[in-house]
XYZ file of C-alpha atoms in Angstrom:
769
model
C 180.804 -16.415 89.915
C 183.022 -17.416 92.874
C 185.656 -20.134 92.221
C 184.292 -22.442 94.919
C 180.767 -22.193 93.297
C 182.222 -23.033 89.923
C 183.917 -26.093 91.273
C 180.741 -27.377 93.029
C 179.603 -29.558 90.117
C 182.939 -31.481 90.141
C 182.475 -32.093 93.872
C 179.010 -33.454 93.196
C 180.374 -35.690 90.504
C 183.035 -36.983 92.852
C 180.398 -37.806 95.454
C 178.236 -39.474 92.850
C 181.066 -41.552 91.465
C 181.726 -42.931 94.983
C 177.988 -43.861 95.504
C 176.851 -47.486 95.347
C 173.302 -46.592 94.468
C 173.555 -46.860 90.693
C 171.439 -49.290 88.557
C 174.262 -51.709 87.981
C 172.737 -54.869 89.377
C 171.184 -57.603 87.213
C 167.725 -57.154 88.771
C 167.504 -53.380 88.271
C 164.859 -53.760 85.571
C 164.895 -52.944 81.887
C 166.360 -49.584 80.814
C 165.360 -47.981 77.545
C 168.389 -46.755 75.689
C 167.972 -43.662 73.457
C 170.925 -43.318 71.176
C 171.490 -39.632 70.462
C 174.345 -37.336 69.178
C 176.152 -39.857 67.166
C 178.376 -37.690 64.912
C 179.782 -34.173 64.397
C 176.840 -32.915 62.356
C 174.294 -33.874 65.090
C 176.598 -32.205 67.678
C 176.562 -28.958 65.739
C 172.818 -28.862 64.706
C 170.827 -30.819 67.287
C 169.792 -28.800 70.285
C 169.953 -31.966 72.468
C 173.603 -32.231 71.702
C 174.598 -28.800 72.791
C 176.203 -28.619 76.287
C 174.876 -25.602 78.123
C 177.146 -24.075 80.710
C 176.259 -25.286 84.262
C 173.657 -27.827 82.973
C 174.538 -31.486 83.460
C 173.416 -34.145 80.894
C 172.993 -37.848 81.620
C 173.313 -40.316 78.743
C 174.116 -43.981 78.158
C 177.170 -45.151 76.305
C 175.331 -47.892 74.403
C 173.844 -48.299 70.951
C 169.990 -48.705 70.692
C 169.965 -51.907 68.586
C 170.865 -55.443 69.399
C 174.550 -54.607 69.204
C 175.324 -52.241 72.128
C 179.117 -51.825 71.888
C 180.844 -49.191 69.892
C 178.724 -46.098 70.821
C 180.171 -42.593 70.558
C 178.370 -39.486 71.786
C 179.160 -36.143 70.157
C 178.375 -32.779 71.781
C 179.041 -29.157 70.972
C 180.031 -26.194 73.204
C 179.303 -22.651 72.079
C 182.093 -20.242 72.864
C 180.621 -16.698 73.407
C 181.607 -13.580 71.565
C 183.313 -12.059 74.646
C 185.800 -14.943 75.093
C 189.483 -13.863 75.486
C 192.830 -15.321 76.295
C 191.854 -15.976 79.873
C 188.640 -17.950 79.012
C 188.675 -21.490 80.293
C 186.462 -24.395 79.242
C 185.886 -26.634 82.259
C 184.526 -30.137 81.412
C 183.676 -32.804 83.963
C 182.493 -36.322 83.273
C 181.754 -39.313 85.502
C 179.759 -42.489 86.015
C 177.385 -42.176 88.891
C 177.491 -45.863 89.783
C 179.965 -47.775 91.907
C 181.047 -49.907 88.956
C 180.903 -49.958 85.139
C 182.717 -51.851 82.423
C 183.267 -48.570 80.542
C 186.543 -46.745 80.733
C 185.011 -43.339 80.177
C 186.915 -41.191 77.611
C 186.375 -37.511 76.912
C 188.142 -35.612 74.075
C 187.779 -32.042 72.837
C 188.206 -30.899 69.193
C 187.703 -27.713 67.277
C 184.564 -27.849 65.277
C 186.183 -28.239 61.814
C 189.189 -30.349 62.922
C 189.647 -33.992 63.861
C 192.692 -33.550 66.030
C 191.979 -33.526 69.735
C 193.008 -30.445 71.722
C 192.899 -32.555 74.852
C 191.721 -36.081 75.673
C 191.471 -37.944 79.042
C 190.231 -41.378 79.998
C 189.407 -43.200 83.196
C 191.385 -46.443 83.184
C 189.860 -47.785 86.413
C 190.064 -51.493 85.523
C 188.249 -53.513 88.172
C 188.068 -50.614 90.540
C 185.414 -47.975 90.936
C 185.076 -45.426 88.125
C 186.805 -42.022 88.609
C 185.745 -38.673 87.358
C 187.382 -36.909 84.440
C 188.321 -33.244 84.842
C 189.441 -31.108 81.863
C 190.345 -27.438 82.039
C 191.132 -26.108 78.562
C 192.129 -22.519 77.750
C 190.226 -21.466 74.637
C 189.619 -17.872 73.815
C 188.581 -17.939 70.147
C 185.301 -15.911 70.395
C 181.946 -16.875 68.723
C 182.829 -20.456 67.693
C 182.069 -23.986 68.733
C 184.038 -26.939 70.242
C 183.233 -30.611 69.823
C 183.236 -33.028 72.797
C 183.343 -36.750 71.997
C 182.515 -39.330 74.729
C 183.443 -42.965 74.167
C 184.875 -46.051 75.824
C 188.722 -46.376 75.974
C 188.939 -50.237 75.941
C 191.910 -52.127 77.116
C 191.432 -54.256 73.952
C 190.563 -51.911 71.115
C 188.684 -54.771 69.310
C 186.272 -55.144 72.193
C 184.821 -51.720 73.255
C 182.675 -51.820 76.363
C 179.221 -50.379 76.848
C 176.799 -49.751 79.750
C 173.038 -49.889 79.094
C 172.128 -49.631 82.753
C 174.246 -46.878 84.214
C 174.308 -43.332 82.686
C 177.337 -41.127 82.696
C 177.054 -37.436 83.624
C 178.665 -34.698 81.531
C 178.806 -30.983 82.290
C 180.647 -27.857 81.000
C 181.463 -24.554 82.554
C 182.890 -21.405 81.042
C 185.305 -19.755 83.506
C 187.833 -16.945 83.673
C 191.432 -18.013 84.457
C 192.327 -16.630 87.952
C 195.903 -16.008 86.696
C 195.836 -12.409 85.659
C 199.243 -12.793 83.917
C 197.879 -15.094 81.207
C 198.855 -15.578 78.493
C 202.462 -15.837 79.568
C 203.359 -19.326 78.442
C 205.710 -17.859 75.738
C 206.087 -14.120 76.434
C 207.222 -13.614 80.028
C 205.507 -11.374 82.519
C 208.000 -8.667 83.543
C 208.601 -8.427 87.297
C 209.394 -4.814 88.301
C 212.137 -4.521 90.889
C 212.007 -1.761 93.399
C 214.399 -0.626 96.141
C 213.828 -2.007 99.633
C 216.799 -0.871 101.644
C 219.961 -2.148 100.009
C 217.977 -4.784 97.991
C 215.965 -4.710 94.781
C 212.712 -6.649 95.344
C 209.920 -7.785 92.999
C 206.896 -10.085 93.427
C 204.323 -11.744 91.311
C 201.383 -14.130 91.686
C 200.078 -16.851 89.433
C 198.187 -20.106 88.915
C 198.949 -23.282 87.047
C 195.311 -23.481 86.216
C 195.306 -25.686 83.084
C 196.872 -28.922 81.936
C 200.523 -28.442 81.017
C 200.470 -24.660 81.973
C 203.662 -22.868 81.841
C 204.188 -19.397 83.328
C 207.120 -17.231 82.467
C 208.489 -14.209 84.361
C 211.411 -12.021 83.573
C 213.621 -9.533 85.423
C 216.943 -7.766 84.822
C 220.089 -8.793 86.730
C 223.486 -7.234 87.010
C 226.711 -9.216 87.071
C 228.287 -9.634 90.483
C 224.925 -9.386 92.285
C 223.235 -12.260 94.133
C 219.780 -13.163 92.855
C 217.417 -14.866 95.375
C 214.442 -16.340 93.717
C 211.570 -18.086 95.617
C 208.408 -19.772 94.472
C 205.819 -20.662 97.123
C 202.523 -22.446 96.869
C 200.708 -21.727 100.128
C 199.127 -24.636 102.088
C 195.425 -25.052 101.008
C 195.055 -28.197 103.213
C 195.420 -30.477 100.133
C 198.138 -31.594 97.729
C 197.481 -29.893 94.376
C 197.078 -31.765 91.134
C 200.648 -30.995 90.086
C 204.065 -30.950 91.721
C 205.365 -27.378 91.646
C 208.604 -26.876 89.748
C 210.750 -24.088 88.388
C 213.577 -23.302 86.033
C 215.769 -20.277 86.145
C 217.154 -19.385 82.722
C 220.152 -17.207 81.826
C 219.679 -14.315 79.365
C 220.045 -16.520 76.284
C 216.745 -18.099 77.317
C 217.938 -21.673 77.080
C 220.638 -22.298 79.583
C 219.459 -23.353 83.022
C 221.077 -21.694 85.975
C 218.950 -23.663 88.402
C 215.969 -25.922 88.660
C 213.927 -27.730 91.274
C 210.671 -29.440 92.141
C 208.523 -30.191 95.121
C 208.451 -33.807 96.363
C 205.273 -35.850 95.727
C 202.269 -35.053 97.973
C 204.158 -32.271 99.843
C 202.293 -29.077 100.717
C 202.919 -26.240 101.028
C 205.408 -26.171 98.153
C 208.459 -24.075 98.786
C 211.254 -23.725 96.166
C 214.107 -21.246 96.359
C 217.561 -20.614 95.093
C 220.314 -18.000 95.448
C 222.781 -17.484 92.582
C 225.830 -15.340 91.915
C 225.087 -13.586 88.666
C 227.827 -14.227 86.155
C 225.984 -12.870 83.063
C 224.120 -9.519 83.016
C 220.886 -9.253 81.192
C 217.196 -10.290 81.389
C 216.733 -13.623 83.221
C 213.622 -15.773 82.924
C 211.858 -17.766 85.622
C 209.716 -20.631 84.347
C 207.024 -21.986 86.741
C 205.298 -25.181 85.724
C 204.124 -28.632 87.013
C 206.892 -31.200 87.315
C 206.872 -33.846 84.604
C 209.207 -36.806 84.982
C 210.357 -39.172 82.240
C 207.360 -41.024 80.755
C 204.874 -39.154 82.960
C 201.742 -37.557 81.510
C 201.233 -33.800 81.195
C 200.683 -32.360 84.669
C 197.052 -31.447 85.384
C 196.136 -27.896 86.194
C 194.544 -26.815 89.420
C 192.264 -23.824 89.814
C 192.409 -23.925 93.498
C 196.116 -23.451 94.109
C 197.796 -20.098 93.692
C 201.525 -19.509 93.950
C 203.789 -16.511 94.817
C 207.059 -15.449 93.277
C 209.679 -13.297 95.073
C 212.866 -11.943 93.548
C 215.579 -10.247 95.615
C 218.671 -8.839 94.102
C 221.415 -8.349 96.696
C 225.037 -7.107 96.870
C 227.743 -9.604 97.667
C 228.285 -9.224 101.413
C 231.348 -11.525 101.779
C 234.388 -9.282 101.772
C 236.560 -12.096 100.415
C 234.132 -12.911 97.588
C 233.850 -9.600 95.809
C 236.361 -9.664 92.887
C 238.845 -12.166 94.111
C 236.076 -14.792 94.344
C 237.539 -17.293 96.821
C 235.425 -20.180 95.543
C 238.462 -22.111 94.273
C 241.764 -23.465 95.569
C 243.774 -21.060 93.366
C 241.915 -18.002 94.610
C 241.937 -18.860 98.309
C 242.153 -15.920 100.686
C 245.599 -16.402 102.386
C 247.003 -15.199 105.689
C 250.523 -15.778 107.123
C 251.421 -16.697 110.710
C 254.552 -15.027 111.798
C 257.228 -16.016 114.270
C 256.672 -18.974 116.562
C 253.556 -20.815 117.808
C 251.327 -18.985 120.050
C 249.437 -16.819 117.483
C 245.994 -17.038 115.935
C 244.081 -15.846 112.884
C 240.407 -15.383 112.143
C 238.784 -15.679 108.736
C 235.225 -14.491 108.124
C 232.745 -15.423 105.443
C 229.265 -16.508 104.562
C 227.651 -19.033 102.241
C 225.709 -16.535 100.179
C 224.620 -18.546 97.165
C 224.475 -21.987 95.723
C 227.886 -23.332 94.695
C 229.584 -20.937 97.151
C 232.750 -22.348 98.626
C 235.029 -20.280 100.811
C 238.679 -21.169 100.523
C 241.212 -19.914 103.095
C 244.957 -20.599 103.352
C 247.057 -20.484 106.528
C 250.828 -20.403 105.954
C 253.124 -21.361 108.872
C 256.795 -20.316 108.896
C 259.502 -22.978 109.246
C 259.636 -24.545 112.649
C 261.963 -27.274 113.963
C 259.635 -28.833 116.441
C 256.197 -30.374 116.242
C 253.293 -28.128 116.775
C 249.434 -28.173 116.680
C 247.012 -26.270 114.487
C 243.601 -25.848 115.917
C 240.454 -24.695 114.116
C 236.872 -23.882 115.087
C 233.869 -22.636 113.020
C 231.727 -20.092 114.942
C 228.362 -18.919 113.580
C 228.021 -15.191 114.216
C 224.215 -14.786 114.039
C 224.461 -11.860 111.581
C 223.473 -11.651 107.926
C 220.495 -13.683 106.705
C 218.959 -11.376 104.104
C 216.911 -14.386 102.937
C 215.740 -17.539 104.564
C 218.097 -20.582 104.409
C 217.289 -22.303 101.174
C 214.859 -25.252 101.595
C 216.263 -28.724 101.660
C 214.648 -31.973 100.700
C 212.116 -33.411 103.187
C 213.958 -34.828 106.234
C 217.369 -33.387 105.289
C 218.992 -30.875 107.615
C 221.563 -28.210 106.952
C 224.840 -29.835 106.062
C 227.608 -27.289 106.336
C 231.225 -28.631 106.120
C 234.671 -27.601 107.133
C 237.519 -29.412 105.265
C 241.243 -29.039 105.945
C 243.809 -29.971 103.283
C 247.546 -30.065 102.744
C 248.902 -29.881 99.194
C 250.770 -33.031 97.937
C 251.622 -31.340 94.682
C 250.409 -28.665 92.338
C 251.536 -30.866 89.484
C 248.480 -32.932 88.745
C 250.036 -36.107 87.360
C 248.943 -39.749 87.506
C 252.085 -40.473 89.632
C 251.354 -37.781 92.206
C 247.617 -38.842 92.383
C 248.573 -42.467 92.845
C 251.166 -41.630 95.556
C 248.575 -39.473 97.438
C 245.895 -42.233 97.121
C 247.976 -45.203 98.157
C 250.801 -44.079 100.412
C 249.943 -43.221 104.087
C 253.400 -41.615 104.309
C 252.378 -39.078 101.658
C 248.749 -38.769 102.786
C 247.741 -40.392 106.126
C 244.289 -41.961 106.386
C 242.366 -43.302 109.384
C 240.662 -46.419 108.011
C 240.158 -47.979 111.492
C 237.777 -45.197 112.674
C 236.479 -44.339 109.247
C 236.255 -47.324 106.943
C 235.418 -45.078 103.915
C 238.754 -43.278 104.343
C 240.507 -44.754 101.218
C 237.785 -43.626 98.918
C 237.377 -40.267 100.722
C 241.117 -39.598 100.533
C 241.170 -40.607 96.823
C 238.449 -38.174 95.993
C 240.667 -35.159 96.874
C 243.865 -36.813 95.589
C 242.061 -36.563 92.287
C 241.172 -32.930 92.684
C 241.622 -31.182 89.269
C 243.380 -28.027 90.542
C 246.010 -29.753 92.755
C 246.677 -33.065 94.496
C 245.255 -32.526 97.892
C 245.466 -34.654 101.095
C 242.422 -34.449 103.294
C 243.493 -33.939 106.816
C 240.172 -33.284 108.573
C 236.482 -33.064 107.760
C 233.606 -31.770 109.908
C 230.018 -31.999 108.839
C 226.946 -30.452 110.448
C 224.899 -33.040 112.286
C 221.268 -33.222 113.570
C 221.212 -31.143 116.833
C 218.262 -33.240 118.150
C 220.379 -36.456 117.922
C 223.657 -34.831 118.991
C 222.774 -32.164 121.561
C 226.329 -32.197 123.084
C 228.221 -32.494 119.866
C 230.722 -29.671 119.311
C 232.090 -31.089 116.100
C 232.874 -27.861 114.122
C 236.385 -27.992 115.487
C 239.579 -29.976 115.273
C 243.279 -30.120 116.147
C 245.963 -31.265 113.661
C 249.568 -32.255 114.195
C 252.000 -30.020 112.274
C 255.260 -31.944 111.934
C 258.609 -30.144 112.132
C 259.151 -28.416 108.795
C 262.211 -26.660 107.320
C 260.167 -24.576 104.876
C 256.771 -22.936 105.075
C 253.932 -25.265 105.814
C 250.574 -24.525 104.132
C 247.029 -25.577 105.254
C 243.918 -24.981 103.210
C 240.468 -24.618 104.882
C 237.223 -24.883 102.935
C 233.830 -23.938 104.334
C 230.908 -25.147 102.214
C 227.827 -27.255 102.311
C 227.732 -30.867 101.317
C 227.030 -30.863 97.549
C 227.261 -27.029 97.390
C 223.472 -26.879 96.677
C 222.473 -24.817 99.751
C 223.107 -21.335 101.262
C 221.956 -19.385 104.244
C 223.649 -15.925 103.837
C 224.664 -16.097 107.546
C 228.105 -14.824 108.743
C 230.536 -17.098 110.421
C 234.137 -16.884 111.708
C 236.774 -19.563 111.316
C 239.307 -19.270 114.112
C 242.726 -20.878 113.441
C 245.446 -20.964 116.158
C 248.967 -22.285 116.002
C 250.274 -23.722 119.316
C 253.328 -25.546 120.570
C 252.936 -29.272 121.185
C 253.537 -30.313 124.759
C 257.220 -30.265 125.773
C 257.397 -33.970 126.561
C 256.269 -34.880 123.010
C 258.487 -32.304 121.383
C 261.443 -33.808 123.279
C 260.636 -37.189 121.872
C 260.971 -36.003 118.208
C 264.096 -36.868 116.323
C 264.530 -36.599 112.569
C 261.016 -35.371 112.120
C 259.760 -38.647 113.676
C 258.286 -39.186 117.154
C 260.395 -41.636 118.999
C 259.449 -44.190 121.677
C 260.083 -43.028 125.189
C 262.409 -45.390 127.089
C 261.263 -46.369 130.570
C 262.119 -48.979 133.201
C 259.374 -50.972 134.872
C 260.112 -50.710 138.565
C 258.921 -53.010 141.297
C 256.650 -52.495 144.277
C 257.034 -55.872 145.901
C 253.869 -56.778 147.751
C 252.699 -53.098 147.801
C 250.582 -50.915 145.432
C 251.548 -48.134 143.025
C 252.777 -45.049 144.766
C 251.164 -41.733 143.610
C 253.458 -38.905 142.749
C 256.585 -41.021 142.388
C 258.455 -40.313 139.159
C 259.921 -43.791 139.111
C 256.508 -45.197 138.353
C 254.850 -42.323 136.312
C 254.926 -41.122 132.747
C 253.178 -37.839 131.956
C 252.053 -36.189 128.633
C 249.346 -34.572 126.678
C 247.297 -35.919 123.817
C 246.987 -32.702 121.815
C 245.304 -33.711 118.481
C 243.016 -36.120 116.860
C 239.473 -37.059 117.777
C 240.294 -39.923 120.151
C 239.269 -43.438 119.408
C 235.592 -44.050 119.424
C 233.913 -47.278 120.389
C 231.087 -49.193 118.883
C 228.238 -46.869 117.894
C 229.619 -43.817 119.624
C 229.569 -41.870 116.412
C 225.985 -42.944 115.540
C 224.663 -41.933 118.972
C 226.455 -38.574 119.164
C 229.150 -39.462 121.743
C 232.557 -37.991 121.212
C 233.623 -34.737 119.554
C 232.960 -35.957 116.043
C 229.761 -36.395 114.041
C 228.852 -39.718 112.381
C 230.382 -38.695 109.069
C 233.389 -36.663 110.351
C 236.942 -37.685 109.509
C 240.441 -37.121 110.823
C 243.510 -38.451 108.942
C 245.206 -39.129 112.323
C 242.696 -40.553 114.767
C 244.664 -39.600 117.908
C 247.979 -38.307 119.158
C 249.808 -41.419 120.348
C 252.674 -41.494 122.963
C 254.602 -44.765 122.972
C 256.549 -45.978 126.027
C 259.126 -48.701 125.774
C 259.459 -50.390 129.189
C 262.413 -52.571 130.129
C 261.159 -55.447 132.238
C 262.919 -56.861 135.216
C 265.187 -59.894 135.074
C 263.688 -62.485 137.409
C 264.411 -66.086 138.443
C 262.075 -68.903 137.848
C 259.107 -68.807 138.087
C 259.350 -65.390 136.392
C 255.618 -64.451 136.576
C 255.074 -61.015 137.972
C 252.003 -58.957 138.841
C 251.450 -55.917 136.609
C 249.940 -52.888 138.277
C 248.369 -50.300 135.893
C 246.658 -47.045 136.616
C 246.029 -43.821 134.663
C 244.314 -40.566 135.191
C 243.370 -37.636 132.989
C 243.096 -34.079 134.177
C 239.509 -32.774 134.465
C 238.197 -29.750 132.679
C 237.535 -26.529 134.774
C 233.930 -27.592 135.012
C 234.807 -31.009 136.298
C 234.191 -32.839 133.022
C 236.483 -35.442 131.548
C 237.788 -34.458 128.064
C 238.795 -37.943 127.091
C 239.752 -41.296 128.352
C 242.880 -43.305 127.563
C 243.455 -46.434 125.510
C 246.664 -48.442 126.011
C 247.775 -50.669 123.127
C 250.202 -53.271 124.305
C 253.013 -55.058 122.517
C 254.851 -57.763 124.537
C 258.048 -59.492 123.448
C 257.943 -63.303 123.532
C 261.516 -64.381 124.486
C 260.895 -68.157 124.601
C 263.998 -69.946 123.307
C 263.644 -71.405 119.877
C 264.007 -75.131 119.129
C 267.489 -74.734 117.875
C 268.586 -73.201 121.192
C 268.595 -69.598 119.948
C 266.768 -66.647 121.535
C 264.847 -63.906 120.020
C 261.859 -61.656 120.383
C 258.477 -62.342 118.755
C 256.181 -59.248 119.097
C 252.779 -60.114 120.597
C 250.098 -57.536 120.212
C 246.971 -59.745 120.121
C 245.250 -62.136 122.577
C 245.176 -65.868 122.119
C 241.913 -65.454 120.210
C 243.260 -62.723 117.853
C 241.756 -59.671 119.537
C 243.721 -56.444 120.125
C 245.685 -56.268 123.404
C 244.195 -52.990 124.455
C 243.301 -51.664 127.879
C 240.448 -49.070 127.980
C 237.975 -48.309 130.656
C 234.643 -50.142 130.630
C 232.153 -50.231 133.541
C 230.767 -53.677 132.295
C 231.228 -56.825 134.379
C 232.935 -59.491 132.249
C 235.109 -62.572 132.302
C 238.778 -62.187 133.246
C 241.498 -64.245 131.582
C 241.487 -66.671 134.505
C 237.744 -67.142 134.514
C 236.528 -70.368 132.727
C 233.521 -70.375 130.454
C 231.650 -72.505 133.031
C 231.990 -69.980 135.803
C 228.601 -68.537 136.735
C 227.799 -64.978 135.590
C 227.254 -63.908 139.191
C 230.953 -64.179 139.856
C 231.909 -61.799 137.024
C 233.281 -58.359 138.047
C 234.445 -55.186 136.389
C 237.921 -55.210 135.163
C 238.444 -51.537 135.868
C 237.718 -49.227 138.739
C 236.918 -45.512 138.045
C 237.411 -42.800 140.638
C 236.572 -39.129 140.074
C 238.828 -36.896 142.153
C 238.691 -33.080 142.429
C 241.260 -32.657 139.704
C 241.412 -35.913 137.768
C 239.444 -38.890 136.477
C 241.396 -42.014 137.603
C 241.148 -45.539 136.201
C 242.716 -48.579 137.914
C 242.969 -52.084 136.464
C 241.079 -53.973 139.128
C 242.593 -56.838 141.190
C 239.972 -59.172 139.729
C 241.698 -58.693 136.272
C 244.817 -60.408 137.585
C 246.982 -58.254 135.277
C 250.337 -59.866 135.084
C 253.531 -60.422 133.016
C 253.855 -63.890 131.577
C 257.168 -65.778 131.961
C 257.725 -65.652 128.187
C 257.421 -61.837 128.237
C 259.749 -61.455 131.273
C 262.320 -63.409 129.162
C 261.650 -61.161 126.232
C 262.482 -58.177 128.440
C 260.420 -55.406 126.837
C 256.796 -54.012 126.836
C 255.593 -51.266 124.586
C 252.592 -49.207 125.706
C 251.057 -46.919 123.119
C 248.855 -44.364 124.899
C 246.082 -42.590 122.927
C 242.933 -40.673 123.702
C 239.513 -42.373 123.540
C 235.947 -41.027 123.375
C 237.228 -37.470 123.155
C 234.485 -35.006 124.079
C 236.530 -31.836 124.235
C 239.665 -30.461 122.498
C 240.984 -28.611 125.534
C 244.555 -29.413 126.384
C 244.922 -31.463 129.471
C 247.546 -33.692 130.920
C 247.531 -37.408 131.644
C 249.548 -39.627 133.955
C 250.278 -43.277 133.242
C 251.220 -45.065 136.460
C 252.653 -48.618 136.234
C 254.972 -51.167 137.861
C 255.470 -54.818 138.618
C 254.935 -56.670 141.882
C 254.836 -60.048 143.595
C 252.632 -62.643 141.954
C 250.194 -64.163 142.445
C 247.925 -61.644 144.083
C 244.283 -62.029 145.235
C 240.924 -60.422 144.757
C 237.647 -60.390 146.709
C 234.291 -61.454 145.316
C 231.815 -58.574 144.904
C 229.555 -60.081 147.620
C 232.288 -59.763 150.223
C 233.264 -63.380 150.085
C 236.650 -64.837 150.900
C 239.773 -63.628 148.905
C 240.458 -65.583 145.755
C 244.021 -65.991 144.499
C 245.011 -65.464 140.838
C 246.351 -68.707 139.220
C 249.843 -69.485 140.531
C 252.641 -71.221 138.645
C 253.049 -74.934 139.480
C 256.554 -76.462 139.695
C 257.387 -79.812 138.248
C 256.364 -82.718 140.571
C 258.518 -85.478 138.966
C 261.842 -84.051 140.013
C 262.298 -82.142 136.828
C 262.608 -78.376 136.327
C 260.191 -75.823 134.981
C 256.709 -74.526 135.757
C 253.275 -74.719 134.276
C 250.223 -72.648 134.711
C 250.506 -69.289 136.339
C 250.128 -65.982 134.442
C 248.393 -66.214 131.056
C 247.275 -62.636 130.749
C 247.009 -62.650 126.979
C 244.633 -65.715 127.066
């Protein structure tokens, strides 16, 4: 008999249970209840109480007398003489009406025992009744089973009955479609045969019965990679159970791996790849997933599954016997001589828990330098499909870069690494989770490690232009060898793809201007004089007004939701210990007579990439010196790096129109302008602080005499080395600007002298307002 024909009665019961045509209304007329099959003896001797395969019976669950509640119906099933280990007893039961007070319960016993082999009930409450489906393996030939039908009341003292609506009960005797049965205890051996360089074996099975467990075995050799896959093909429905597996080591109890399909997901695909540490016969257990306090998973005669086993050689040349999965066994390579050299490391994530550690050692060098890295997929390898990930989760490969704080794992060294930015820098401004992220690796069990950089694979659909598998790190001057550790892994080390990659690492000199600013292993401020232009504008190409440099490392400061939307060179979870290379210029301001206010002219430009793109913008963090005399007649310098409302004094390009410092809150929005002007030239991207911004130097700052400008990259989109030019000077104040509609020029607020014959000025420049 074909499987779909065997299951037809269950489909009919399902349709009947959903029908609203049953006699469950008060005016349905009297129904004569005939109470049959009330005990085990009647079930075994009365022909009306024997369930014939394929023949449905309809009965009432009600007593014949005045008292209707408490009825039990007993039936027998005759097991034929040709029954065997693959014989299945398939029992279906259901109410045909749309409602019934009875919670139908069906249990199956052996003829001379009172313990149920299986029991199921329909606890439908106030909802429509649901069918009961039991598939029981029972291969004892020439015997009988007992089936008991009763109510399963919510309150055991008050069983329900139904004298108007009959239930329907039917039995079928089937053959288990799983030809491996019985293999719940003794595994089915999977034969492995050569397919090229691999050993491959396959098997098929069904979880046909409730709580079914299928076991398979195969031999594995230490040092090999075992790829095991279990697949339940899509049958256009979610099966009764959630497919799960366990991979057991040769002792038969220790789990090497396990997994399960998520609820209502089909097809079901489970796979793992493992480095074999223990040789012997391994066991694969396939079963339905059962969570804590969950019932035994129901079987499903409709859903087959396939097993594939591949035994592969280790293809990673650095992971043969040296096994570079740990810090202590990292594959090391030495850079020689001076910067200007590069190294390449190759590897692949070939199995679950695979980590590839690489070490780059740099010789002593007295100047700052830059270490660059990039992970490049090679497109080779892939002897198995990338392991499946949970629904909605994408591949999450990572590159991490560490320096070693100490190989002595002590509480003191860990605390120093976790708490001291001088020992282990951390960028909490761009990455708020930096302290906890840093502490994780400071507490590494093998050595106290400082995390310098982290790159994590991101969704290519959300980040189409993101090239985040790369980075650039500052290498400070060092009198002894400097060591950097690179780790390629996936987040959680629970995934593998068997694809080759190359990790390129290059050592380069930092730009000469920055190297010249280093003294005592510390980058010093560059001393400059802020020169005047009078009533003119900033001259281009004049060294008296220009400072040039390169911002060689760090991701560049990101704004707002740049990381979440895929702007910049980093992904949303990437990290750099140093957010950006920063060049600080210390300008000496002019000495001026009252009123001291001066216009401040600011412009910067960044070299374009060969394709015309802009690799990054600039951010200028300002620190003025307030030289206002103190109340006791003394003078001093109070650093000012925030606005009057507490915001950072930072200049960075924005195309938005906004209020300037001199614009009152009551000024109409139509008069707002952009504070910056952007110009794309053939070779550079130039930004000028607009006349509307009325950039100026306040009297108190002229008296203070200094201005520090810290220049860093912002919104970096490319790690190519390009130059920047900061162009700045002072001029006559006040200056004017023109409204965007071409109206008459408007003058910036001018200082006002005393009108009562006294000295001093009010108003004028209040740029930090």
